[in-house]
């Protein structure tokens, strides 16, 4: 059986990034292929919790793929059946509200 492909999307709850990256590693270790996705906020904001680029590199190191961090990058995921399921972790209130209202203006909500 082919390995399931998991989209792993990170939003801008920066204090939880270390744990989110740890969970990404756990999911990789138990056999998932992972497509990393980051909201523009997550991909572009340096905070006291770390530099955006460092988290991008960590996600790429774990998954072997550069994170998708644009709507144009995320758009094919559905139509081309590139992922089997999607985890949003961390999910901000901002992204949750958008998902609840069908707003698709970030790479995460467009995934
Ligand atoms: C240091 C820092 C920590 C934040 N932590 C949270 C958080 O824990 N939960 C949350 O909903 N938003 C948090 N935010 C606000 C989000 O980053 C902000 O709402 C942003 O627009 C989210 O965009 P996104 O959902 O596209 O990633 C934080 C912002 C900063 C700068």
PDB file of C-alpha atoms and ligand atoms in Angstrom:
ATOM      1  CA  UNK A   1       0.000   0.000   0.000  1.00  0.00           C
ATOM      2  CA  UNK A   2       1.258   3.477  -0.846  1.00  0.00           C
ATOM      3  CA  UNK A   3       2.107   5.755   2.021  1.00  0.00           C
ATOM      4  CA  UNK A   4      -0.657   8.292   2.728  1.00  0.00           C
ATOM      5  CA  UNK A   5       0.348  11.844   1.916  1.00  0.00           C
ATOM      6  CA  UNK A   6      -0.345  14.325   4.671  1.00  0.00           C
ATOM      7  CA  UNK A   7      -0.508  18.076   4.212  1.00  0.00           C
ATOM      8  CA  UNK A   8       0.888  19.671   7.379  1.00  0.00           C
ATOM      9  CA  UNK A   9      -0.078  23.320   7.562  1.00  0.00           C
ATOM     10  CA  UNK A  10       1.353  25.788  10.061  1.00  0.00           C
ATOM     11  CA  UNK A  11      -0.270  29.122  10.914  1.00  0.00           C
ATOM     12  CA  UNK A  12       1.073  32.043  12.928  1.00  0.00           C
ATOM     13  CA  UNK A  13       0.788  30.797  16.486  1.00  0.00           C
ATOM     14  CA  UNK A  14       4.522  31.155  16.926  1.00  0.00           C
ATOM     15  CA  UNK A  15       4.814  30.040  20.533  1.00  0.00           C
ATOM     16  CA  UNK A  16       3.736  26.540  19.449  1.00  0.00           C
ATOM     17  CA  UNK A  17       6.103  26.168  16.470  1.00  0.00           C
ATOM     18  CA  UNK A  18       8.665  24.005  18.270  1.00  0.00           C
ATOM     19  CA  UNK A  19       5.960  21.540  19.257  1.00  0.00           C
ATOM     20  CA  UNK A  20       4.411  21.627  15.787  1.00  0.00           C
ATOM     21  CA  UNK A  21       7.773  20.799  14.237  1.00  0.00           C
ATOM     22  CA  UNK A  22       8.222  17.958  16.737  1.00  0.00           C
ATOM     23  CA  UNK A  23       4.828  16.543  15.740  1.00  0.00           C
ATOM     24  CA  UNK A  24       5.756  16.826  12.077  1.00  0.00           C
ATOM     25  CA  UNK A  25       8.798  14.664  12.834  1.00  0.00           C
ATOM     26  CA  UNK A  26       6.640  12.119  14.707  1.00  0.00           C
ATOM     27  CA  UNK A  27       4.264  11.825  11.755  1.00  0.00           C
ATOM     28  CA  UNK A  28       7.191  11.405   9.373  1.00  0.00           C
ATOM     29  CA  UNK A  29       8.715   8.753  11.621  1.00  0.00           C
ATOM     30  CA  UNK A  30       5.514   6.687  11.623  1.00  0.00           C
ATOM     31  CA  UNK A  31       5.439   6.625   7.857  1.00  0.00           C
ATOM     32  CA  UNK A  32       3.578   9.567   6.378  1.00  0.00           C
ATOM     33  CA  UNK A  33       4.823  11.426   3.360  1.00  0.00           C
ATOM     34  CA  UNK A  34       4.411  15.061   4.342  1.00  0.00           C
ATOM     35  CA  UNK A  35       3.752  18.155   2.255  1.00  0.00           C
ATOM     36  CA  UNK A  36       4.596  21.140   4.472  1.00  0.00           C
ATOM     37  CA  UNK A  37       2.460  24.260   4.088  1.00  0.00           C
ATOM     38  CA  UNK A  38       2.877  27.587   5.868  1.00  0.00           C
ATOM     39  CA  UNK A  39       0.639  30.632   5.952  1.00  0.00           C
ATOM     40  CA  UNK A  40       2.236  33.822   4.675  1.00  0.00           C
ATOM     41  CA  UNK A  41       2.326  35.022   8.275  1.00  0.00           C
ATOM     42  CA  UNK A  42       4.064  31.850   9.439  1.00  0.00           C
ATOM     43  CA  UNK A  43       6.521  31.927   6.555  1.00  0.00           C
ATOM     44  CA  UNK A  44       7.479  35.588   6.798  1.00  0.00           C
ATOM     45  CA  UNK A  45       7.396  36.646  10.446  1.00  0.00           C
ATOM     46  CA  UNK A  46      10.432  36.514  12.731  1.00  0.00           C
ATOM     47  CA  UNK A  47       9.403  36.568  16.375  1.00  0.00           C
ATOM     48  CA  UNK A  48      10.952  36.068  19.794  1.00  0.00           C
ATOM     49  CA  UNK A  49      10.114  32.374  19.302  1.00  0.00           C
ATOM     50  CA  UNK A  50      12.456  32.043  16.323  1.00  0.00           C
ATOM     51  CA  UNK A  51      13.210  33.080  12.764  1.00  0.00           C
ATOM     52  CA  UNK A  52      10.760  32.192  10.030  1.00  0.00           C
ATOM     53  CA  UNK A  53      13.546  30.870   7.804  1.00  0.00           C
ATOM     54  CA  UNK A  54      14.800  28.524  10.513  1.00  0.00           C
ATOM     55  CA  UNK A  55      11.340  26.942  10.836  1.00  0.00           C
ATOM     56  CA  UNK A  56      11.097  26.690   7.046  1.00  0.00           C
ATOM     57  CA  UNK A  57      14.423  24.825   6.968  1.00  0.00           C
ATOM     58  CA  UNK A  58      13.385  22.507   9.789  1.00  0.00           C
ATOM     59  CA  UNK A  59      10.188  21.601   7.935  1.00  0.00           C
ATOM     60  CA  UNK A  60      12.172  20.986   4.754  1.00  0.00           C
ATOM     61  CA  UNK A  61      14.737  18.864   6.603  1.00  0.00           C
ATOM     62  CA  UNK A  62      11.985  16.635   8.015  1.00  0.00           C
ATOM     63  CA  UNK A  63       9.873  16.305   4.903  1.00  0.00           C
ATOM     64  CA  UNK A  64      12.367  16.670   2.059  1.00  0.00           C
ATOM     65  CA  UNK A  65      10.134  19.341   0.553  1.00  0.00           C
ATOM     66  CA  UNK A  66      10.270  23.133   0.649  1.00  0.00           C
ATOM     67  CA  UNK A  67       7.135  24.420   2.402  1.00  0.00           C
ATOM     68  CA  UNK A  68       4.336  25.714   0.217  1.00  0.00           C
ATOM     69  CA  UNK A  69       3.785  29.293   1.282  1.00  0.00           C
ATOM     70  CA  UNK A  70       1.713  30.882  -1.478  1.00  0.00           C
ATOM     71  CA  UNK A  71      -1.855  30.434  -2.707  1.00  0.00           C
ATOM     72  CA  UNK A  72      -0.548  29.606  -6.182  1.00  0.00           C
ATOM     73  CA  UNK A  73       1.612  26.884  -4.630  1.00  0.00           C
ATOM     74  CA  UNK A  74      -1.310  25.474  -2.628  1.00  0.00           C
ATOM     75  CA  UNK A  75      -3.959  25.636  -5.337  1.00  0.00           C
ATOM     76  CA  UNK A  76      -3.017  22.344  -7.118  1.00  0.00           C
ATOM     77  CA  UNK A  77      -3.136  20.284  -3.898  1.00  0.00           C
ATOM     78  CA  UNK A  78      -6.853  19.552  -4.223  1.00  0.00           C
ATOM     79  CA  UNK A  79      -7.403  19.372  -7.981  1.00  0.00           C
ATOM     80  CA  UNK A  80      -4.293  17.232  -8.522  1.00  0.00           C
ATOM     81  CA  UNK A  81      -5.015  15.005  -5.479  1.00  0.00           C
ATOM     82  CA  UNK A  82      -1.565  15.728  -4.082  1.00  0.00           C
ATOM     83  CA  UNK A  83      -2.533  15.099  -0.439  1.00  0.00           C
ATOM     84  CA  UNK A  84      -4.831  12.543   1.210  1.00  0.00           C
ATOM     85  CA  UNK A  85      -5.518  14.579   4.340  1.00  0.00           C
ATOM     86  CA  UNK A  86      -4.655  17.890   5.938  1.00  0.00           C
ATOM     87  CA  UNK A  87      -3.491  18.711   9.455  1.00  0.00           C
ATOM     88  CA  UNK A  88      -3.569  22.377  10.489  1.00  0.00           C
ATOM     89  CA  UNK A  89      -1.200  22.670  13.419  1.00  0.00           C
ATOM     90  CA  UNK A  90      -1.005  25.207  14.861  1.00  0.00           C
ATOM     91  CA  UNK A  91      -4.279  26.712  13.673  1.00  0.00           C
ATOM     92  CA  UNK A  92      -4.780  30.364  14.594  1.00  0.00           C
ATOM     93  CA  UNK A  93      -8.120  31.929  15.434  1.00  0.00           C
ATOM     94  CA  UNK A  94      -7.662  33.885  12.223  1.00  0.00           C
ATOM     95  CA  UNK A  95      -7.387  30.771  10.050  1.00  0.00           C
ATOM     96  CA  UNK A  96     -10.140  28.944  11.940  1.00  0.00           C
ATOM     97  CA  UNK A  97     -12.519  31.851  11.351  1.00  0.00           C
ATOM     98  CA  UNK A  98     -11.624  31.905   7.666  1.00  0.00           C
ATOM     99  CA  UNK A  99     -12.168  28.163   7.296  1.00  0.00           C
ATOM    100  CA  UNK A 100     -15.534  28.449   9.041  1.00  0.00           C
ATOM    101  CA  UNK A 101     -16.585  31.120   6.566  1.00  0.00           C
ATOM    102  CA  UNK A 102     -15.147  29.655   3.387  1.00  0.00           C
ATOM    103  CA  UNK A 103     -12.501  32.339   2.961  1.00  0.00           C
ATOM    104  CA  UNK A 104      -9.540  31.035   0.952  1.00  0.00           C
ATOM    105  CA  UNK A 105      -7.046  33.868   0.914  1.00  0.00           C
ATOM    106  CA  UNK A 106      -3.996  32.140   2.430  1.00  0.00           C
ATOM    107  CA  UNK A 107      -1.969  29.054   1.446  1.00  0.00           C
ATOM    108  CA  UNK A 108      -3.489  27.195   4.414  1.00  0.00           C
ATOM    109  CA  UNK A 109      -7.130  28.018   3.733  1.00  0.00           C
ATOM    110  CA  UNK A 110      -6.568  27.307   0.031  1.00  0.00           C
ATOM    111  CA  UNK A 111      -5.115  23.833   0.727  1.00  0.00           C
TER     112      UNK A 111
HETATM  113  C1  LIG B   1       4.407  36.305  18.569  1.00  0.00           C
HETATM  114  C2  LIG B   1       3.010  36.062  18.076  1.00  0.00           C
HETATM  115  C3  LIG B   1       2.264  35.020  18.616  1.00  0.00           C
HETATM  116  C4  LIG B   1       0.961  34.781  18.169  1.00  0.00           C
HETATM  117  N1  LIG B   1       0.263  33.733  18.714  1.00  0.00           N
HETATM  118  C5  LIG B   1      -0.984  33.481  18.288  1.00  0.00           C
HETATM  119  C6  LIG B   1      -1.712  32.390  18.840  1.00  0.00           C
HETATM  120  O1  LIG B   1      -1.237  31.636  19.691  1.00  0.00           O
HETATM  121  N2  LIG B   1      -2.983  32.163  18.378  1.00  0.00           N
HETATM  122  C7  LIG B   1      -3.555  32.946  17.406  1.00  0.00           C
HETATM  123  O2  LIG B   1      -4.703  32.687  17.030  1.00  0.00           O
HETATM  124  N3  LIG B   1      -2.873  33.995  16.860  1.00  0.00           N
HETATM  125  C8  LIG B   1      -1.608  34.276  17.271  1.00  0.00           C
HETATM  126  N4  LIG B   1      -0.907  35.336  16.737  1.00  0.00           N
HETATM  127  C9  LIG B   1      -1.571  36.198  15.752  1.00  0.00           C
HETATM  128  C10 LIG B   1      -1.525  35.605  14.343  1.00  0.00           C
HETATM  129  O3  LIG B   1      -0.170  35.439  13.924  1.00  0.00           O
HETATM  130  C11 LIG B   1      -2.279  36.581  13.391  1.00  0.00           C
HETATM  131  O4  LIG B   1      -3.668  36.518  13.681  1.00  0.00           O
HETATM  132  C12 LIG B   1      -2.051  36.252  11.946  1.00  0.00           C
HETATM  133  O5  LIG B   1      -2.821  37.120  11.134  1.00  0.00           O
HETATM  134  C13 LIG B   1      -2.408  34.803  11.638  1.00  0.00           C
HETATM  135  O6  LIG B   1      -2.304  34.572  10.258  1.00  0.00           O
HETATM  136  P1  LIG B   1      -2.484  33.068   9.709  1.00  0.00           P
HETATM  137  O7  LIG B   1      -3.697  32.493  10.360  1.00  0.00           O
HETATM  138  O8  LIG B   1      -2.662  33.245   8.224  1.00  0.00           O
HETATM  139  O9  LIG B   1      -1.221  32.338  10.029  1.00  0.00           O
HETATM  140  C14 LIG B   1       0.391  35.594  17.156  1.00  0.00           C
HETATM  141  C15 LIG B   1       1.161  36.634  16.609  1.00  0.00           C
HETATM  142  C16 LIG B   1       2.438  36.859  17.065  1.00  0.00           C
HETATM  143  C17 LIG B   1       3.262  37.984  16.442  1.00  0.00           C
END
